[in-house]
Amino acid sequence: MIVDTVILVLCGLVLVLSLTTPYMNALFRRPQTDDDDSLLSSPPPVTIIITSHGNASQLDEHLPVFLTQDYEPGYEVIIVGERNDHQTEDILKRYSGHPHLYSTFIPETSRYMSRKKLAITLGMKAARNEWVIITDPTCKPNSTQWLSTLSAYFTENTDIVLGYTNYESSAPDFYRFEHLYTALYIFREAQHRDAYRTNCYHLAMRKSVFLNGNGFQGNLKYTISEYDYLVNKFADLRTRICLLQDSWLTEDTPTVKQWENKHIFLRETINHLRHTRRHYLLFHLDQWALYVNYAAIVCTATLGIWRQQWIACAMAVIALGLTFSIRMMIAKRTFEEYGQPIAAWKVIPYEISMIWRNMRNRIRYENADKYDFISHKV
């Protein structure tokens, strides 16, 4: 058997691709944790804002963890709810004597704007402290040291801190995979340039930055993506990320409908965010590398069979094995680092499926009623 030049070149190419392209993904480009010497030893008092909109049962379950933080500088928890939400009112009455707890309600007459953005704005104005943490009733701290760990990042040269949330362990594996995969792109960009958005309901910022920048002005009519708009509008080089495990929040598993709507609404949100093309450039390059690698393996195997060049077939098998092995090795290390009980082999089908899932979400968005994304018709 004579091995021709084309086969040799193709074998060399597929080997190089299998050794390099697995590193072109967010699981390998993990953001770095800050050094301890860049953190505060004496953090400031803090305000926590939790907005409740039909989340009374989750608020009832998670509120005790927020109210029992071990934090000497002092903190307050402000619950902002809907007027006449009797379940939330009952919960607040039960905790009415707690020294950390305060509450306020959205005026019933408020219309033509996002209720949740209005709730966050009211919470910001009511906050007595400069540093404010915004989160949801669907989240709860993993530790009584959550507030102490996160607030160590509230340095003089910082305006916004992005925190991380993990889905609870009962969530479907793909939910947890995609959530982490997306967060790693977001955190890495926030660490190296202006932050783009966040997919975690876990955001800390200065009250003065929010008020001086007129808060949600310019996007009040859009019904969701409050955290995305805040980060995109206010984040700059004075933004930090906190990835220490004690600072994580655990987020309740979204229902299938909530999960799907979240992706459809995101398609609308990114139309109104700055730097969208720049943000998705790296993801698209990674996807191209992923598919070029697999396409090269398939072409090498096919050409080898057609020309009966079995060395090409062997090289295709070796390249596929290297691709799978490296990707699973990287995934295993990252899953363990972020507390994700996902089998490493699942990274292979999950990565391949992402572009097709995104395409399906885009089609569903194009077919959706665009008035669903705003609080009133214009």
mmCIF file of C-alpha atoms in Angstrom:
data_model
loop_
_atom_site.group_PDB
_atom_site.id
_atom_site.type_symbol
_atom_site.label_atom_id
_atom_site.label_comp_id
_atom_site.label_asym_id
_atom_site.label_seq_id
_atom_site.Cartn_x
_atom_site.Cartn_y
_atom_site.Cartn_z
ATOM 1 C CA MET A 1 0.000 0.000 0.000
ATOM 2 C CA ILE A 2 1.404 3.381 -1.068
ATOM 3 C CA VAL A 3 0.410 6.320 1.107
ATOM 4 C CA ASP A 4 -0.153 9.421 -1.045
ATOM 5 C CA THR A 5 0.669 13.007 -0.102
ATOM 6 C CA VAL A 6 -2.953 14.067 0.371
ATOM 7 C CA ILE A 7 -3.506 11.353 2.975
ATOM 8 C CA LEU A 8 -0.325 12.299 4.840
ATOM 9 C CA VAL A 9 -1.272 15.975 4.929
ATOM 10 C CA LEU A 10 -4.801 15.153 6.076
ATOM 11 C CA CYS A 11 -3.500 12.835 8.795
ATOM 12 C CA GLY A 12 -1.176 15.542 10.067
ATOM 13 C CA LEU A 13 -3.957 18.124 9.999
ATOM 14 C CA VAL A 14 -6.473 15.994 11.870
ATOM 15 C CA LEU A 15 -3.870 15.148 14.510
ATOM 16 C CA VAL A 16 -3.051 18.825 15.063
ATOM 17 C CA LEU A 17 -6.733 19.728 15.264
ATOM 18 C CA SER A 18 -7.450 16.983 17.790
ATOM 19 C CA LEU A 19 -4.620 18.235 20.015
ATOM 20 C CA THR A 20 -5.490 21.954 19.830
ATOM 21 C CA THR A 21 -9.230 22.536 19.312
ATOM 22 C CA PRO A 22 -10.354 20.842 22.573
ATOM 23 C CA TYR A 23 -8.691 23.717 24.406
ATOM 24 C CA MET A 24 -10.835 26.234 22.535
ATOM 25 C CA ASN A 25 -13.772 26.197 24.945
ATOM 26 C CA ALA A 26 -14.985 28.001 28.042
ATOM 27 C CA LEU A 27 -14.353 25.023 30.313
ATOM 28 C CA PHE A 28 -10.622 25.363 29.680
ATOM 29 C CA ARG A 29 -10.495 29.184 29.753
ATOM 30 C CA ARG A 30 -11.677 29.432 33.312
ATOM 31 C CA PRO A 31 -11.466 32.876 34.969
ATOM 32 C CA GLN A 32 -8.867 33.217 37.683
ATOM 33 C CA THR A 33 -9.635 33.734 41.370
ATOM 34 C CA ASP A 34 -8.254 36.968 42.836
ATOM 35 C CA ASP A 35 -5.375 36.919 45.279
ATOM 36 C CA ASP A 36 -6.202 37.295 48.968
ATOM 37 C CA ASP A 37 -4.092 40.443 49.245
ATOM 38 C CA SER A 38 -6.502 42.271 46.902
ATOM 39 C CA LEU A 39 -9.476 41.665 49.222
ATOM 40 C CA LEU A 40 -10.788 43.698 52.139
ATOM 41 C CA SER A 41 -10.104 42.562 55.681
ATOM 42 C CA SER A 42 -12.723 44.970 57.077
ATOM 43 C CA PRO A 43 -15.681 45.035 54.669
ATOM 44 C CA PRO A 44 -18.505 47.619 54.956
ATOM 45 C CA PRO A 45 -22.131 47.209 56.107
ATOM 46 C CA VAL A 46 -24.316 45.833 53.325
ATOM 47 C CA THR A 47 -27.924 45.921 52.116
ATOM 48 C CA ILE A 48 -29.508 42.841 50.488
ATOM 49 C CA ILE A 49 -32.482 43.402 48.176
ATOM 50 C CA ILE A 50 -34.797 40.476 47.433
ATOM 51 C CA THR A 51 -37.729 41.109 45.091
ATOM 52 C CA SER A 52 -40.742 38.832 45.510
ATOM 53 C CA HIS A 53 -43.204 38.359 42.646
ATOM 54 C CA GLY A 54 -45.220 35.186 43.075
ATOM 55 C CA ASN A 55 -42.260 33.562 44.879
ATOM 56 C CA ALA A 56 -43.731 33.440 48.374
ATOM 57 C CA SER A 57 -43.014 29.739 48.968
ATOM 58 C CA GLN A 58 -39.390 30.112 47.870
ATOM 59 C CA LEU A 59 -39.005 33.271 49.921
ATOM 60 C CA ASP A 60 -40.330 31.445 52.973
ATOM 61 C CA GLU A 61 -37.813 28.632 52.445
ATOM 62 C CA HIS A 62 -34.735 30.731 51.738
ATOM 63 C CA LEU A 63 -35.205 33.884 53.810
ATOM 64 C CA PRO A 64 -33.933 32.320 57.093
ATOM 65 C CA VAL A 65 -30.531 31.657 55.481
ATOM 66 C CA PHE A 66 -30.192 35.332 54.492
ATOM 67 C CA LEU A 67 -31.191 36.466 57.968
ATOM 68 C CA THR A 68 -28.627 34.287 59.776
ATOM 69 C CA GLN A 69 -25.421 35.419 58.096
ATOM 70 C CA ASP A 70 -22.315 35.694 60.251
ATOM 71 C CA TYR A 71 -21.385 39.295 59.424
ATOM 72 C CA GLU A 72 -20.033 41.653 62.071
ATOM 73 C CA PRO A 73 -20.145 44.952 60.103
ATOM 74 C CA GLY A 74 -23.934 44.641 59.989
ATOM 75 C CA TYR A 75 -26.461 44.206 57.206
ATOM 76 C CA GLU A 76 -30.104 44.671 56.317
ATOM 77 C CA VAL A 77 -32.396 42.555 54.136
ATOM 78 C CA ILE A 78 -35.048 44.512 52.234
ATOM 79 C CA ILE A 79 -37.931 42.515 50.758
ATOM 80 C CA VAL A 80 -39.759 44.350 47.977
ATOM 81 C CA GLY A 81 -43.096 42.759 47.145
ATOM 82 C CA GLU A 82 -46.377 43.366 45.396
ATOM 83 C CA ARG A 83 -49.146 45.092 47.309
ATOM 84 C CA ASN A 84 -51.948 42.607 48.124
ATOM 85 C CA ASP A 85 -49.629 39.618 47.804
ATOM 86 C CA HIS A 86 -51.080 38.088 50.938
ATOM 87 C CA GLN A 87 -48.680 35.132 51.087
ATOM 88 C CA THR A 88 -45.645 37.418 51.076
ATOM 89 C CA GLU A 89 -47.291 39.704 53.614
ATOM 90 C CA ASP A 90 -47.907 36.735 55.929
ATOM 91 C CA ILE A 91 -44.239 35.705 55.695
ATOM 92 C CA LEU A 92 -43.091 39.232 56.511
ATOM 93 C CA LYS A 93 -45.419 39.380 59.512
ATOM 94 C CA ARG A 94 -43.861 36.190 60.851
ATOM 95 C CA TYR A 95 -40.388 37.725 60.676
ATOM 96 C CA SER A 96 -41.490 41.248 61.575
ATOM 97 C CA GLY A 97 -39.428 41.313 64.756
ATOM 98 C CA HIS A 98 -36.152 40.324 63.100
ATOM 99 C CA PRO A 99 -33.535 43.093 63.426
ATOM 100 C CA HIS A 100 -32.133 42.588 59.898
ATOM 101 C CA LEU A 101 -35.449 42.531 58.022
ATOM 102 C CA TYR A 102 -37.197 45.446 56.321
ATOM 103 C CA SER A 103 -39.876 45.525 53.642
ATOM 104 C CA THR A 104 -41.585 47.795 51.158
ATOM 105 C CA PHE A 105 -44.140 47.367 48.416
ATOM 106 C CA ILE A 106 -44.629 48.450 44.816
ATOM 107 C CA PRO A 107 -47.415 51.035 44.411
ATOM 108 C CA GLU A 108 -50.516 49.516 42.829
ATOM 109 C CA THR A 109 -50.807 52.480 40.470
ATOM 110 C CA SER A 110 -47.452 51.804 38.798
ATOM 111 C CA ARG A 111 -47.952 50.746 35.178
ATOM 112 C CA TYR A 112 -46.113 50.666 31.870
ATOM 113 C CA MET A 113 -42.845 49.503 33.332
ATOM 114 C CA SER A 114 -41.214 46.300 34.523
ATOM 115 C CA ARG A 115 -42.522 45.546 38.012
ATOM 116 C CA LYS A 116 -39.301 43.840 38.995
ATOM 117 C CA LYS A 117 -37.117 46.722 37.837
ATOM 118 C CA LEU A 118 -39.349 49.075 39.779
ATOM 119 C CA ALA A 119 -38.974 46.814 42.828
ATOM 120 C CA ILE A 120 -35.176 46.883 42.566
ATOM 121 C CA THR A 121 -35.256 50.671 42.184
ATOM 122 C CA LEU A 122 -37.422 51.071 45.301
ATOM 123 C CA GLY A 123 -35.086 48.748 47.204
ATOM 124 C CA MET A 124 -32.078 50.778 46.108
ATOM 125 C CA LYS A 125 -33.642 54.024 47.288
ATOM 126 C CA ALA A 126 -34.591 52.453 50.613
ATOM 127 C CA ALA A 127 -31.114 50.986 51.204
ATOM 128 C CA ARG A 128 -29.193 52.599 54.050
ATOM 129 C CA ASN A 129 -25.800 51.287 52.909
ATOM 130 C CA GLU A 130 -23.592 52.143 49.944
ATOM 131 C CA TRP A 131 -23.055 48.508 48.910
ATOM 132 C CA VAL A 132 -26.187 46.649 47.833
ATOM 133 C CA ILE A 133 -26.584 43.001 46.832
ATOM 134 C CA ILE A 134 -29.482 42.148 44.520
ATOM 135 C CA THR A 135 -30.794 38.602 44.375
ATOM 136 C CA ASP A 136 -33.977 36.544 43.968
ATOM 137 C CA PRO A 137 -36.169 34.460 46.299
ATOM 138 C CA THR A 138 -35.220 31.486 44.108
ATOM 139 C CA CYS A 139 -31.671 31.649 45.506
ATOM 140 C CA LYS A 140 -30.147 30.912 48.882
ATOM 141 C CA PRO A 141 -26.606 31.173 50.308
ATOM 142 C CA ASN A 142 -24.609 27.971 50.615
ATOM 143 C CA SER A 143 -22.933 29.164 53.781
ATOM 144 C CA THR A 144 -23.336 31.524 56.727
ATOM 145 C CA GLN A 145 -20.053 33.025 55.448
ATOM 146 C CA TRP A 146 -21.616 34.022 52.116
ATOM 147 C CA LEU A 147 -21.895 37.698 52.969
ATOM 148 C CA SER A 148 -18.429 37.885 54.516
ATOM 149 C CA THR A 149 -16.838 36.197 51.496
ATOM 150 C CA LEU A 150 -18.610 38.299 48.873
ATOM 151 C CA SER A 151 -18.185 41.634 50.659
ATOM 152 C CA ALA A 152 -14.411 41.197 50.803
ATOM 153 C CA TYR A 153 -14.503 42.236 47.127
ATOM 154 C CA PHE A 154 -16.154 45.596 47.888
ATOM 155 C CA THR A 155 -12.898 47.520 47.612
ATOM 156 C CA GLU A 156 -12.409 51.229 47.037
ATOM 157 C CA ASN A 157 -11.628 50.652 43.345
ATOM 158 C CA THR A 158 -14.670 48.441 42.695
ATOM 159 C CA ASP A 159 -18.207 49.448 41.704
ATOM 160 C CA ILE A 160 -19.798 46.123 40.747
ATOM 161 C CA VAL A 161 -19.178 42.521 41.806
ATOM 162 C CA LEU A 162 -20.613 39.604 39.860
ATOM 163 C CA GLY A 163 -21.408 36.558 42.000
ATOM 164 C CA TYR A 164 -21.951 32.957 40.939
ATOM 165 C CA THR A 165 -25.025 30.776 41.353
ATOM 166 C CA ASN A 166 -25.213 26.998 41.033
ATOM 167 C CA TYR A 167 -28.375 25.134 40.185
ATOM 168 C CA GLU A 168 -29.445 22.679 42.864
ATOM 169 C CA SER A 169 -28.236 19.101 42.360
ATOM 170 C CA SER A 170 -31.690 17.870 41.286
ATOM 171 C CA ALA A 171 -31.600 20.079 38.179
ATOM 172 C CA PRO A 172 -31.176 18.321 34.809
ATOM 173 C CA ASP A 173 -27.533 17.875 33.858
ATOM 174 C CA PHE A 174 -27.860 20.001 30.733
ATOM 175 C CA TYR A 175 -29.338 22.903 32.707
ATOM 176 C CA ARG A 176 -26.325 22.875 35.012
ATOM 177 C CA PHE A 177 -23.884 22.410 32.137
ATOM 178 C CA GLU A 178 -25.213 25.281 30.038
ATOM 179 C CA HIS A 179 -25.533 27.570 33.047
ATOM 180 C CA LEU A 180 -21.881 27.011 33.976
ATOM 181 C CA TYR A 181 -20.691 27.114 30.352
ATOM 182 C CA THR A 182 -22.379 30.486 29.810
ATOM 183 C CA ALA A 183 -21.183 31.873 33.148
ATOM 184 C CA LEU A 184 -17.564 31.063 32.322
ATOM 185 C CA TYR A 185 -17.703 33.142 29.127
ATOM 186 C CA ILE A 186 -19.345 35.989 31.050
ATOM 187 C CA PHE A 187 -16.924 35.936 33.991
ATOM 188 C CA ARG A 188 -13.837 35.692 31.813
ATOM 189 C CA GLU A 189 -14.930 38.712 29.791
ATOM 190 C CA ALA A 190 -15.732 40.650 32.966
ATOM 191 C CA GLN A 191 -12.248 39.892 34.245
ATOM 192 C CA HIS A 192 -10.462 41.015 31.071
ATOM 193 C CA ARG A 193 -12.616 43.884 29.773
ATOM 194 C CA ASP A 194 -16.020 45.538 30.264
ATOM 195 C CA ALA A 195 -18.567 43.017 31.554
ATOM 196 C CA TYR A 196 -21.353 42.199 29.083
ATOM 197 C CA ARG A 197 -24.173 40.613 31.157
ATOM 198 C CA THR A 198 -24.711 37.958 33.811
ATOM 199 C CA ASN A 199 -26.763 34.772 33.889
ATOM 200 C CA CYS A 200 -26.689 34.578 37.703
ATOM 201 C CA TYR A 201 -29.208 36.222 40.036
ATOM 202 C CA HIS A 202 -26.360 37.459 42.188
ATOM 203 C CA LEU A 203 -25.133 41.011 41.731
ATOM 204 C CA ALA A 204 -23.574 43.554 44.090
ATOM 205 C CA MET A 205 -23.101 47.225 43.239
ATOM 206 C CA ARG A 206 -22.767 50.647 44.789
ATOM 207 C CA LYS A 207 -26.020 52.466 45.500
ATOM 208 C CA SER A 208 -24.470 55.744 44.322
ATOM 209 C CA VAL A 209 -23.535 54.228 40.952
ATOM 210 C CA PHE A 210 -27.107 53.034 40.424
ATOM 211 C CA LEU A 211 -28.765 56.309 41.447
ATOM 212 C CA ASN A 212 -26.295 58.641 39.718
ATOM 213 C CA GLY A 213 -26.671 56.600 36.544
ATOM 214 C CA ASN A 214 -30.487 56.772 36.692
ATOM 215 C CA GLY A 215 -30.879 53.049 37.299
ATOM 216 C CA PHE A 216 -32.957 51.282 34.680
ATOM 217 C CA GLN A 217 -33.750 54.423 32.711
ATOM 218 C CA GLY A 218 -33.866 53.516 29.028
ATOM 219 C CA ASN A 219 -35.048 49.926 29.446
ATOM 220 C CA LEU A 220 -37.865 50.048 32.022
ATOM 221 C CA LYS A 221 -40.432 48.754 29.545
ATOM 222 C CA TYR A 222 -38.611 45.427 28.995
ATOM 223 C CA THR A 223 -40.129 42.883 31.345
ATOM 224 C CA ILE A 224 -37.130 40.739 32.355
ATOM 225 C CA SER A 225 -33.302 40.584 32.236
ATOM 226 C CA GLU A 226 -32.883 43.074 35.072
ATOM 227 C CA TYR A 227 -29.419 41.798 35.940
ATOM 228 C CA ASP A 228 -28.320 41.843 32.298
ATOM 229 C CA TYR A 229 -29.283 45.475 31.827
ATOM 230 C CA LEU A 230 -27.611 46.577 35.058
ATOM 231 C CA VAL A 231 -24.327 44.879 34.216
ATOM 232 C CA ASN A 232 -24.343 46.047 30.598
ATOM 233 C CA LYS A 233 -25.131 49.625 31.547
ATOM 234 C CA PHE A 234 -22.897 50.116 34.576
ATOM 235 C CA ALA A 235 -20.097 47.561 34.408
ATOM 236 C CA ASP A 236 -16.677 48.771 33.344
ATOM 237 C CA LEU A 237 -13.103 48.098 34.354
ATOM 238 C CA ARG A 238 -14.121 48.659 38.008
ATOM 239 C CA THR A 239 -16.025 45.371 37.910
ATOM 240 C CA ARG A 240 -14.833 42.243 39.725
ATOM 241 C CA ILE A 241 -16.014 38.649 39.915
ATOM 242 C CA CYS A 242 -16.258 36.555 43.060
ATOM 243 C CA LEU A 243 -15.930 32.810 42.538
ATOM 244 C CA LEU A 244 -14.957 31.637 46.019
ATOM 245 C CA GLN A 245 -17.144 28.692 46.978
ATOM 246 C CA ASP A 246 -18.461 30.238 50.195
ATOM 247 C CA SER A 247 -19.849 33.114 48.122
ATOM 248 C CA TRP A 248 -22.009 30.926 45.884
ATOM 249 C CA LEU A 249 -25.772 30.937 45.902
ATOM 250 C CA THR A 250 -27.850 27.868 45.061
ATOM 251 C CA GLU A 251 -30.672 28.579 42.622
ATOM 252 C CA ASP A 252 -33.858 26.531 42.479
ATOM 253 C CA THR A 253 -34.373 24.445 39.348
ATOM 254 C CA PRO A 254 -36.485 26.340 36.807
ATOM 255 C CA THR A 255 -39.496 24.606 35.302
ATOM 256 C CA VAL A 256 -39.310 23.579 31.656
ATOM 257 C CA LYS A 257 -41.451 26.577 30.720
ATOM 258 C CA GLN A 258 -39.283 28.962 32.743
ATOM 259 C CA TRP A 259 -36.131 27.496 31.182
ATOM 260 C CA GLU A 260 -37.454 27.872 27.634
ATOM 261 C CA ASN A 261 -38.855 31.356 28.206
ATOM 262 C CA LYS A 262 -35.554 32.467 29.691
ATOM 263 C CA HIS A 263 -33.776 31.593 26.449
ATOM 264 C CA ILE A 264 -36.417 33.175 24.232
ATOM 265 C CA PHE A 265 -36.417 36.401 26.248
ATOM 266 C CA LEU A 266 -32.613 36.468 26.108
ATOM 267 C CA ARG A 267 -32.847 36.701 22.310
ATOM 268 C CA GLU A 268 -34.787 39.945 22.755
ATOM 269 C CA THR A 269 -32.527 41.244 25.515
ATOM 270 C CA ILE A 270 -29.291 40.974 23.547
ATOM 271 C CA ASN A 271 -30.786 43.240 20.886
ATOM 272 C CA HIS A 272 -30.588 46.069 23.422
ATOM 273 C CA LEU A 273 -27.196 45.365 25.041
ATOM 274 C CA ARG A 274 -23.867 46.946 24.134
ATOM 275 C CA HIS A 275 -21.018 44.827 22.724
ATOM 276 C CA THR A 276 -23.218 41.872 21.738
ATOM 277 C CA ARG A 277 -21.223 40.954 18.631
ATOM 278 C CA ARG A 278 -17.921 41.219 20.470
ATOM 279 C CA HIS A 279 -19.201 39.062 23.318
ATOM 280 C CA TYR A 280 -20.408 36.207 21.100
ATOM 281 C CA LEU A 281 -17.354 36.242 18.830
ATOM 282 C CA LEU A 282 -15.339 33.927 21.077
ATOM 283 C CA PHE A 283 -18.256 31.499 21.469
ATOM 284 C CA HIS A 284 -18.702 31.326 17.689
ATOM 285 C CA LEU A 285 -14.977 30.743 17.165
ATOM 286 C CA ASP A 286 -15.078 27.911 19.695
ATOM 287 C CA GLN A 287 -18.056 26.355 17.926
ATOM 288 C CA TRP A 288 -16.321 26.590 14.560
ATOM 289 C CA ALA A 289 -13.244 24.892 16.018
ATOM 290 C CA LEU A 290 -15.417 22.150 17.514
ATOM 291 C CA TYR A 291 -17.131 21.329 14.231
ATOM 292 C CA VAL A 292 -14.020 21.738 12.055
ATOM 293 C CA ASN A 293 -12.296 19.158 14.230
ATOM 294 C CA TYR A 294 -15.124 16.631 13.948
ATOM 295 C CA ALA A 295 -15.548 17.337 10.226
ATOM 296 C CA ALA A 296 -11.839 16.729 9.631
ATOM 297 C CA ILE A 297 -12.046 13.391 11.464
ATOM 298 C CA VAL A 298 -15.048 12.293 9.405
ATOM 299 C CA CYS A 299 -13.392 13.380 6.133
ATOM 300 C CA THR A 300 -10.167 11.574 6.985
ATOM 301 C CA ALA A 301 -11.994 8.344 7.821
ATOM 302 C CA THR A 302 -14.193 8.589 4.714
ATOM 303 C CA LEU A 303 -11.272 9.285 2.387
ATOM 304 C CA GLY A 304 -9.263 6.491 3.963
ATOM 305 C CA ILE A 305 -12.053 3.972 3.374
ATOM 306 C CA TRP A 306 -12.655 5.198 -0.191
ATOM 307 C CA ARG A 307 -8.964 4.971 -1.138
ATOM 308 C CA GLN A 308 -8.305 1.987 1.107
ATOM 309 C CA GLN A 309 -5.682 3.995 2.966
ATOM 310 C CA TRP A 310 -6.088 2.321 6.338
ATOM 311 C CA ILE A 311 -3.505 4.538 7.965
ATOM 312 C CA ALA A 312 -5.956 7.415 7.480
ATOM 313 C CA CYS A 313 -8.712 5.411 9.163
ATOM 314 C CA ALA A 314 -6.402 4.610 12.071
ATOM 315 C CA MET A 315 -5.426 8.270 12.384
ATOM 316 C CA ALA A 316 -9.112 9.273 12.400
ATOM 317 C CA VAL A 317 -9.785 6.861 15.267
ATOM 318 C CA ILE A 318 -6.745 8.171 17.178
ATOM 319 C CA ALA A 319 -7.816 11.771 16.600
ATOM 320 C CA LEU A 320 -11.347 11.044 17.787
ATOM 321 C CA GLY A 321 -9.982 9.345 20.894
ATOM 322 C CA LEU A 322 -7.695 12.299 21.624
ATOM 323 C CA THR A 323 -10.552 14.761 21.105
ATOM 324 C CA PHE A 324 -12.869 12.898 23.458
ATOM 325 C CA SER A 325 -10.161 12.308 26.057
ATOM 326 C CA ILE A 326 -8.933 15.903 26.233
ATOM 327 C CA ARG A 327 -12.426 17.387 26.268
ATOM 328 C CA MET A 328 -13.569 15.026 29.006
ATOM 329 C CA MET A 329 -10.402 15.657 31.043
ATOM 330 C CA ILE A 330 -10.973 19.424 30.887
ATOM 331 C CA ALA A 331 -14.680 19.031 31.669
ATOM 332 C CA LYS A 332 -14.036 16.749 34.648
ATOM 333 C CA ARG A 333 -11.654 19.219 36.219
ATOM 334 C CA THR A 334 -14.017 22.168 35.698
ATOM 335 C CA PHE A 335 -17.117 20.288 36.882
ATOM 336 C CA GLU A 336 -15.314 19.339 40.080
ATOM 337 C CA GLU A 337 -14.068 22.892 40.612
ATOM 338 C CA TYR A 338 -17.591 24.286 40.358
ATOM 339 C CA GLY A 339 -19.337 21.498 42.246
ATOM 340 C CA GLN A 340 -21.205 20.077 39.269
ATOM 341 C CA PRO A 341 -22.044 16.346 39.573
ATOM 342 C CA ILE A 342 -22.078 15.864 35.807
ATOM 343 C CA ALA A 343 -20.458 12.845 34.162
ATOM 344 C CA ALA A 344 -17.477 14.027 32.090
ATOM 345 C CA TRP A 345 -18.546 12.090 28.974
ATOM 346 C CA LYS A 346 -21.695 14.207 28.696
ATOM 347 C CA VAL A 347 -19.619 17.184 27.621
ATOM 348 C CA ILE A 348 -19.322 15.606 24.148
ATOM 349 C CA PRO A 349 -23.042 15.559 23.200
ATOM 350 C CA TYR A 350 -23.773 18.729 25.187
ATOM 351 C CA GLU A 351 -21.171 20.808 23.330
ATOM 352 C CA ILE A 352 -22.280 19.478 19.958
ATOM 353 C CA SER A 353 -25.935 20.204 20.696
ATOM 354 C CA MET A 354 -25.511 23.811 21.826
ATOM 355 C CA ILE A 355 -25.523 25.410 18.393
ATOM 356 C CA TRP A 356 -28.665 23.487 17.425
ATOM 357 C CA ARG A 357 -30.427 24.405 20.653
ATOM 358 C CA ASN A 358 -29.523 28.050 20.040
ATOM 359 C CA MET A 359 -30.921 27.799 16.526
ATOM 360 C CA ARG A 360 -34.183 26.367 17.868
ATOM 361 C CA ASN A 361 -34.426 29.187 20.426
ATOM 362 C CA ARG A 362 -33.873 31.756 17.701
ATOM 363 C CA ILE A 363 -36.669 30.256 15.581
ATOM 364 C CA ARG A 364 -39.015 30.284 18.562
ATOM 365 C CA TYR A 365 -38.081 33.893 19.258
ATOM 366 C CA GLU A 366 -38.766 34.928 15.668
ATOM 367 C CA ASN A 367 -42.215 33.343 15.910
ATOM 368 C CA ALA A 368 -43.031 34.917 19.292
ATOM 369 C CA ASP A 369 -45.260 37.932 19.831
ATOM 370 C CA LYS A 370 -42.815 40.806 20.402
ATOM 371 C CA TYR A 371 -45.303 42.499 22.737
ATOM 372 C CA ASP A 372 -44.619 39.653 25.182
ATOM 373 C CA PHE A 373 -41.208 41.214 25.876
ATOM 374 C CA ILE A 374 -42.468 44.615 27.024
ATOM 375 C CA SER A 375 -44.763 45.795 29.801
ATOM 376 C CA HIS A 376 -47.048 47.761 27.481
ATOM 377 C CA LYS A 377 -47.760 48.224 23.810
ATOM 378 C CA VAL A 378 -46.072 51.173 22.140
#
